[in-house]
Every structure is written in C-alpha cells, then in structure tokens.
Coordinates of C-alpha atoms in Angstrom, one line a residue:
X1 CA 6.3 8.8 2.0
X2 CA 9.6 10.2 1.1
X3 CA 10.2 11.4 5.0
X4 CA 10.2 7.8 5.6
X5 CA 13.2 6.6 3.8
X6 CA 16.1 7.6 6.0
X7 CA 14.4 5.3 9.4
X8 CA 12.9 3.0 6.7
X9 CA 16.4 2.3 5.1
X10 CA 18.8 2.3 8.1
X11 CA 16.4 0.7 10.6
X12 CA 17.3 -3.0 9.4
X13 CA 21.1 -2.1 9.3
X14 CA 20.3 -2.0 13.0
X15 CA 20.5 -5.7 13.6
X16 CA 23.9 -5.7 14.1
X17 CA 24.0 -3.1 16.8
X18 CA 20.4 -4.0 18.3
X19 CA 22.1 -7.4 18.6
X20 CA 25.2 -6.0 20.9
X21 CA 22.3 -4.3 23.2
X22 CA 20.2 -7.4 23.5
X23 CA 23.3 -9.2 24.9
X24 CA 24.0 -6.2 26.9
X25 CA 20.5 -6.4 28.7
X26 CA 20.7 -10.2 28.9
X27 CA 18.2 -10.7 26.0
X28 CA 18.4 -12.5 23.0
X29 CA 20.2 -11.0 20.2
X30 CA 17.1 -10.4 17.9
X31 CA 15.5 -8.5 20.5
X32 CA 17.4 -5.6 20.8
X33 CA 16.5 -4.1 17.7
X34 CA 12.6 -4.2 19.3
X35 CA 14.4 -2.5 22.0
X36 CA 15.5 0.4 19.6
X37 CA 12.1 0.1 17.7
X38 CA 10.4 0.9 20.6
X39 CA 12.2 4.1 21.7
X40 CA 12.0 5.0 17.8
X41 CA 8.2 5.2 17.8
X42 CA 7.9 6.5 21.2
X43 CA 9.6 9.5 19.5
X44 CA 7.6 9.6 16.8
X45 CA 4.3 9.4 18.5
X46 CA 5.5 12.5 20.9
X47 CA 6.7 14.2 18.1
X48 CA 3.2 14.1 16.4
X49 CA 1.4 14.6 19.6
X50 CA 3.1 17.8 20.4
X51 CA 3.8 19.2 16.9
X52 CA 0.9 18.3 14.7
X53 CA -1.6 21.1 16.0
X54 CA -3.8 22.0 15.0
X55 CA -5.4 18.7 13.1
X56 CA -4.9 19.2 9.5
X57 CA -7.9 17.0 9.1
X58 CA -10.1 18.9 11.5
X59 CA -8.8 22.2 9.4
X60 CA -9.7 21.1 6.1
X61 CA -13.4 20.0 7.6
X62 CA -13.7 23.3 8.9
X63 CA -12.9 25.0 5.5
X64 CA -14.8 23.0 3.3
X65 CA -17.6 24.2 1.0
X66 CA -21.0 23.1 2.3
X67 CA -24.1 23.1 0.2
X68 CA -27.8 22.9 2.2
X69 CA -30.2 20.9 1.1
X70 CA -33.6 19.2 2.3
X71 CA -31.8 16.2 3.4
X72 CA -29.4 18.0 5.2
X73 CA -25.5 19.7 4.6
X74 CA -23.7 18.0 2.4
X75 CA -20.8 18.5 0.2
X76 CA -21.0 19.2 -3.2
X77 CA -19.0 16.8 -5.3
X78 CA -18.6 17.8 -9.7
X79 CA -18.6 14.6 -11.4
X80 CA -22.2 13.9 -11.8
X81 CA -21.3 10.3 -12.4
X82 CA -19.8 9.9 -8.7
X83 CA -22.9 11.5 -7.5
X84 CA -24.8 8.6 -9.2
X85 CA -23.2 6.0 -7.8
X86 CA -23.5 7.0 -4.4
X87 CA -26.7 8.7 -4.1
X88 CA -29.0 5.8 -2.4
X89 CA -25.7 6.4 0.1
X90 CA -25.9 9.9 0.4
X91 CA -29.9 9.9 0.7
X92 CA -29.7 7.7 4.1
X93 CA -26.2 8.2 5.5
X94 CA -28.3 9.9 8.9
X95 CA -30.6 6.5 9.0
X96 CA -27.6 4.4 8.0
X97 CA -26.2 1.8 10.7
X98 CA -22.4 1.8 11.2
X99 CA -22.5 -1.5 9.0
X100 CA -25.0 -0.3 6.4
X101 CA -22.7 2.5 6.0
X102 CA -19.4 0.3 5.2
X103 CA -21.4 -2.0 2.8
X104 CA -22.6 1.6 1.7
X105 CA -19.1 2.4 0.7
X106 CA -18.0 -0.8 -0.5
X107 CA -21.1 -0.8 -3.0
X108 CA -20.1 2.9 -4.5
X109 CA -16.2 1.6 -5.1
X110 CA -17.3 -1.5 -6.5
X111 CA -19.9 0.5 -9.0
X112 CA -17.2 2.4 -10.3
X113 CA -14.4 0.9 -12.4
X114 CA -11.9 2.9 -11.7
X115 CA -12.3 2.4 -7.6
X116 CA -12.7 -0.9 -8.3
X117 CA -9.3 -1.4 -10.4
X118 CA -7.5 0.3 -7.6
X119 CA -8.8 -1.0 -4.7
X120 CA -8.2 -4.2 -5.8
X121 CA -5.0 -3.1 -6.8
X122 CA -3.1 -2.0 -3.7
X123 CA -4.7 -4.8 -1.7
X124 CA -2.8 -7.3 -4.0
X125 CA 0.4 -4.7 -4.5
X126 CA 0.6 -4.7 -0.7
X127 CA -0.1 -8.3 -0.2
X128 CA 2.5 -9.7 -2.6
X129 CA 4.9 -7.1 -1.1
X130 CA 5.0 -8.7 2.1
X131 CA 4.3 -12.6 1.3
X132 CA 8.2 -12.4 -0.7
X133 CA 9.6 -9.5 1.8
X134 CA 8.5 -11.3 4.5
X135 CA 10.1 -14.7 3.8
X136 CA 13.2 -13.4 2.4
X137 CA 15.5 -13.0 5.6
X138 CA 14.4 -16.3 6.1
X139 CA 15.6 -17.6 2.8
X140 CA 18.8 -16.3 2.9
X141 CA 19.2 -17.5 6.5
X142 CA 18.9 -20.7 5.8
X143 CA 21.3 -20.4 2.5
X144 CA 23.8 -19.2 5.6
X145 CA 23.7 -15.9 4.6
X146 CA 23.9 -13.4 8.6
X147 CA 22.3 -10.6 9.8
X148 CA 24.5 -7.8 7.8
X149 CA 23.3 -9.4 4.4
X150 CA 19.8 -9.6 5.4
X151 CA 20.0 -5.8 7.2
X152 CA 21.4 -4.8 4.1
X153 CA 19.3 -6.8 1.4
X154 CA 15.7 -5.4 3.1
X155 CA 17.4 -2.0 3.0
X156 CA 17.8 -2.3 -0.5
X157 CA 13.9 -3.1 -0.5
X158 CA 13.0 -0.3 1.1
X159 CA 15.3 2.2 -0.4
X160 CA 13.1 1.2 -3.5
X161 CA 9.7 1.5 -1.7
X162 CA 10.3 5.4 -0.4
X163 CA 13.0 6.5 -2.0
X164 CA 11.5 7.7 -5.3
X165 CA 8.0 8.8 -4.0
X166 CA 8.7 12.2 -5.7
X167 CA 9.5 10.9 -8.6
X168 CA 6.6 8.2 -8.4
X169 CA 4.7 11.1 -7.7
X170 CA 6.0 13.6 -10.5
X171 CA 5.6 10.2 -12.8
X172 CA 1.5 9.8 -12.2
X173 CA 1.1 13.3 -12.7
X174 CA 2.2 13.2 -16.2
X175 CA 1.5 9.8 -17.5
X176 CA -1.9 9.7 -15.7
X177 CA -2.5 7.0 -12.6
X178 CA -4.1 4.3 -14.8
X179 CA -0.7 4.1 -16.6
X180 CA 1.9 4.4 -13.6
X181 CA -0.2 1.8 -11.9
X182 CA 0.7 -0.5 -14.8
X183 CA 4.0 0.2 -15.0
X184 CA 4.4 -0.8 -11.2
X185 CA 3.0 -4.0 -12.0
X186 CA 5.0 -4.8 -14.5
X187 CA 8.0 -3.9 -12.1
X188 CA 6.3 -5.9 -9.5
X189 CA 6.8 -8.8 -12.4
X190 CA 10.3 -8.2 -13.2
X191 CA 10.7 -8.6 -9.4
X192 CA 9.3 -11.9 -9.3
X193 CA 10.8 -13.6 -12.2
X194 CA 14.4 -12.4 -10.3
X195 CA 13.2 -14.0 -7.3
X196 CA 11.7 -17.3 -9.3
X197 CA 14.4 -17.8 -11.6
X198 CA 17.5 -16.6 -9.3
X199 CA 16.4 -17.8 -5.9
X200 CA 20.0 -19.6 -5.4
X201 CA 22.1 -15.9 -6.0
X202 CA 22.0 -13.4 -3.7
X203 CA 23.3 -10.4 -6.0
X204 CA 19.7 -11.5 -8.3
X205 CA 17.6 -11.9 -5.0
X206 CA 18.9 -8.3 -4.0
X207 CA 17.9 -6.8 -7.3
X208 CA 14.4 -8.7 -7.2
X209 CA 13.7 -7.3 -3.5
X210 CA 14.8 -4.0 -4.7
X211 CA 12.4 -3.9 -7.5
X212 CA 9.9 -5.5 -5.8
X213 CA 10.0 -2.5 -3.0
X214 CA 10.0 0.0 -6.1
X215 CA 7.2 -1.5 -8.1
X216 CA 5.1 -1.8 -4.5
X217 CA 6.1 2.3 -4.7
X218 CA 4.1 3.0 -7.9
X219 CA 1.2 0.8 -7.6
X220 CA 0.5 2.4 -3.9
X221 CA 0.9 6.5 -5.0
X222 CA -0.9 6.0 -8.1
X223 CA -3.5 3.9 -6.7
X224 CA -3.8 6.0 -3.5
X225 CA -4.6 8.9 -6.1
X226 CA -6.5 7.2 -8.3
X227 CA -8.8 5.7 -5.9
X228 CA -9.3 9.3 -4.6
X229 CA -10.0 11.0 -7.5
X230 CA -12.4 8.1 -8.7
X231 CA -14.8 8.4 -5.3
X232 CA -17.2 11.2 -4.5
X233 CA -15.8 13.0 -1.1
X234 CA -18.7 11.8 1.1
X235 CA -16.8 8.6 0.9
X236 CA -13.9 9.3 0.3
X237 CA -12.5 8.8 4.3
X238 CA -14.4 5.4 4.5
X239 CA -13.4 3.8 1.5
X240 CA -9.7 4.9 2.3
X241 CA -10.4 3.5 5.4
X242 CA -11.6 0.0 4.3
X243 CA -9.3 -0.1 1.9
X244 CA -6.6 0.2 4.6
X245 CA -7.9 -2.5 6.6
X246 CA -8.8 -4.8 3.3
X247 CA -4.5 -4.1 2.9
X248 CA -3.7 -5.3 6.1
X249 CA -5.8 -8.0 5.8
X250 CA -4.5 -9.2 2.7
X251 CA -0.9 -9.1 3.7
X252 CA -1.8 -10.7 7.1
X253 CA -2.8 -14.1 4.9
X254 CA 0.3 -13.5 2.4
X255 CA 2.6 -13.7 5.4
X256 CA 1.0 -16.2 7.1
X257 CA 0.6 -18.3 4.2
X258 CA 4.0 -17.4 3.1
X259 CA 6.1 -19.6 5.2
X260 CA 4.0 -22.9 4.2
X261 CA 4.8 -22.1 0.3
X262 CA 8.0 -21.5 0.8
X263 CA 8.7 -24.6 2.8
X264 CA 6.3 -27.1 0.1
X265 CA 7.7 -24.7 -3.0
X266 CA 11.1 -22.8 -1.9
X267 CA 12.0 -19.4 -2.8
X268 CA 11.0 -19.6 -6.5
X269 CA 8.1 -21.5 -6.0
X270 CA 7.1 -18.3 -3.7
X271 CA 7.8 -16.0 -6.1
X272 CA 5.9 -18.1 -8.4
X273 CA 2.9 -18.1 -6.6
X274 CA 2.7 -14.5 -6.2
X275 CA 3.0 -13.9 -10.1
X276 CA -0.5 -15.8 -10.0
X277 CA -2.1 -13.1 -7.3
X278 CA -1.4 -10.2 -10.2
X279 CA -4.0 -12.1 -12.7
X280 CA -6.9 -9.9 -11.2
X281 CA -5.8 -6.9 -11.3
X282 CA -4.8 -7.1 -15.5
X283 CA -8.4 -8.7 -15.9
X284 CA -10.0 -5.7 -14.0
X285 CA -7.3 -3.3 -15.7
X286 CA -8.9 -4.5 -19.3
X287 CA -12.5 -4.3 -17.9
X288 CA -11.5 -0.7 -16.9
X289 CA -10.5 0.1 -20.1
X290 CA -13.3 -1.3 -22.2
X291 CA -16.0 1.0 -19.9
X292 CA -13.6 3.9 -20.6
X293 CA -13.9 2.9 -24.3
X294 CA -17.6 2.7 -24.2

C-alpha cells in the first residue's frame, strides 16, 4: 500500500494542470485530469505486464505443501477449528457448482467470529470512506472553495490512507489485529464528529478527511490480516475475493446514496449518518469477544 502514496497523494494536485490540458485539447477543464489518469494506468498496466513474471501467485501454488487423501489433494491447514468450519466445503468442492461454492465460502466466514467481525468490517470501513470522501469536493465547491483547496484537501485524505501502511502494519503486529482494528474505528469516529460538528471550517474538514483516510488505513491492514489468518487456505482466495466485491458494492450505495443525504442533511448530517453505519461492527466486535471469552 505504501508504494501507492506518492501517485495517490499528488494525483488530485493534478486538477490544476489537467485543467490547462483540457483547455489545450478543447475539452472541458475537469477532463484533463482523465486525460493524465489514463496515460498513468496505461503505465502501470505495461509496467506489470512486462515486469511481474513470473506470477507470484502461480509460484506460491507451485510450492505449496500438498497432502493426499481419498477425496483428493488438498492442503493441509493447522487450526483444527478452521478445518471444522469448512469441512462440508472441502468434502464437495469437486461436485460443488460455481454458486454452491461462493455460498460455500460465505457460510465458513460467517461460522467463524473472527471472519465474520472483519468481513463486516472493511465492507463498512470502505463504505463510509467513500460516502464522506466522495461528497467532500462537492461540499467545499459549493461553500466556493476551487480546485487547489479540493486537490489539496483529498491529498491530505490520502496521505492518511497510505502513508503509514508500515507503521499500520508494524502497529497490528504488536497489538494484535482485533485491537488495531478498534483503534481505526475509533479514528474513523474522531473523523466524523470533525466533519459533523465542523462542516462550515475548512481547516476542521481537512483534519476530519485526513483522519478519516488514516482510520480507513487501520481498519483495511488489520482486517485484511485478520480475515486471513481467521480462514482455512482452501478459502482463503474466495472469501478475499467476495469480500472485495461485497467492498465495492457497499461503497457503490454509500456514494450513490451519498449525494441525496447530503442535499436533505448537509455536510454534518452526512457525517452523521455514517457514525450510524459503525453500530455493527461494535455489536459484532463484542459478540467476538464474548466467543473468545467462552
């Protein structure tokens, strides 16, 4: 994540410029930055086409530890309480249909607490993320606030979101995922209640986007680890997978949804709003911690 911060961070200072080029090419001024955008990923995607051989995923299949058995090769995963939760998956994953297989996977992450907790977790993290990130240019556009502000305001935000991966990362190590998750909520919160009670100063909105993008930081490496750690490997790619698209999904509605609250509720009632979305996650946070009790 860290590799991201330097594109991440100066891409929205590019308004300005992009602007100039748009006008340049005889398109609108908001277009240009597309324009740059564009040539940015092309980059990217040649960059990993060329340079990212052999497949580091393909690689680590190739050397991973098989064990045989009646029902076929399978890997070998320790925690015999994993193994439990999946094995009516693991039994009939050959006679499994493509959709059998996801309901499958979504039935071992919901069986285990810990899954659970952070599934639901980054789905919210990542959905409130984008339902206040999304409609903040917007809010300080119509407060008459230009493009430098807002270029530099949603670099703030994403300074905070990539930034201090290693340190996010050196963080879950030693206070444990379950912790560092909870402590990016509770950033998450600060964030809001910037954005809810100073939604008329920009220095206050600044600070809440800025937290907001660092809280969204904590909550997404810890809960990427713990969700990992908390699945057996047989599903470990799927539920990754669903958990991606269960993201997007989530912060497709938020942003769509987004611009209706904030035109009924303004800025703060936004922000407001989003406080309510974190009420799951601390119910399933306790319910995780009185199974680990039992």
């Amino acid at each position: 994540m860290w590799a991201t911060t330097i594109g991440i961070v100066l891409g929205p200072n590019l308004a300005g410029p992009g602007g100039a080029l748009g006008r340049a090419l005889g398109l609108p001024d908001l277009a240009g930055a597309y324009l740059i955008g564009t040539a940015g990923l092309a980059g990217a995607a040649l960059v990993i086409g060329i340079g990212l051989r052999p497949d580091p995923l393909l690689t680590a299949q190739q050397h991973r530890p098989i064990e045989h058995s009646p029902a076929g090769p399978r890997v070998e995963t320790a925690p015999d309480s994993r193994r439990t939760a999946s094995s009516r998956t693991d039994s009939s994953a050959g006679r499994q249909s493509p959709a059998e297989r996801r309901t499958g996977t979504l039935r071992t992450m919901m069986a285990l607490p810990a899954a659970r907790l952070a599934f639901v977790a980054m789905v919210v993290n990542q959905t409130v993320m984008v339902t206040v990130m999304t409609l903040t240019p917007v809010h300080l556009q119509h407060g008459g606030h230009g493009l430098e502000l807002i270029g530099l305001t949603i670099s703030g935000h994403t300074l905070g979101m990539f930034a201090f991966s290693p340190l996010v990362g050196w963080i879950a190590d030693r206070w444990g995922t379950g912790r560092t998750t909870t402590a990016g909520f509770g950033i998450i919160l600060a964030a809001l209640l910037c954005g809810m009670l100073g939604a008329d100063s920009v220095p206050t909105v600044m600070v809440g986007l800025f937290l907001l993008g660092l809280g969204w930081s904590f909550v997404m490496i810890a809960g990427s680890a713990m969700l990992n750690s908390a699945v057996p490997e047989q599903v470990r790619a799927p539920a990754q997978g669903m958990l991606d698209s269960a993201t997007y999904l989530g912060a497709a509605v938020g942003a769509g949804s987004a611009g209706v609250i904030l035109a009924v509720l303004g800025f703060a009632g936004l922000n407001a709003v989003s406080m309510l979305l974190l009420v799951p996650v601390a119910v399933l946070a306790l319910a995780a911690r009185g199974s680990r009790a039992r």
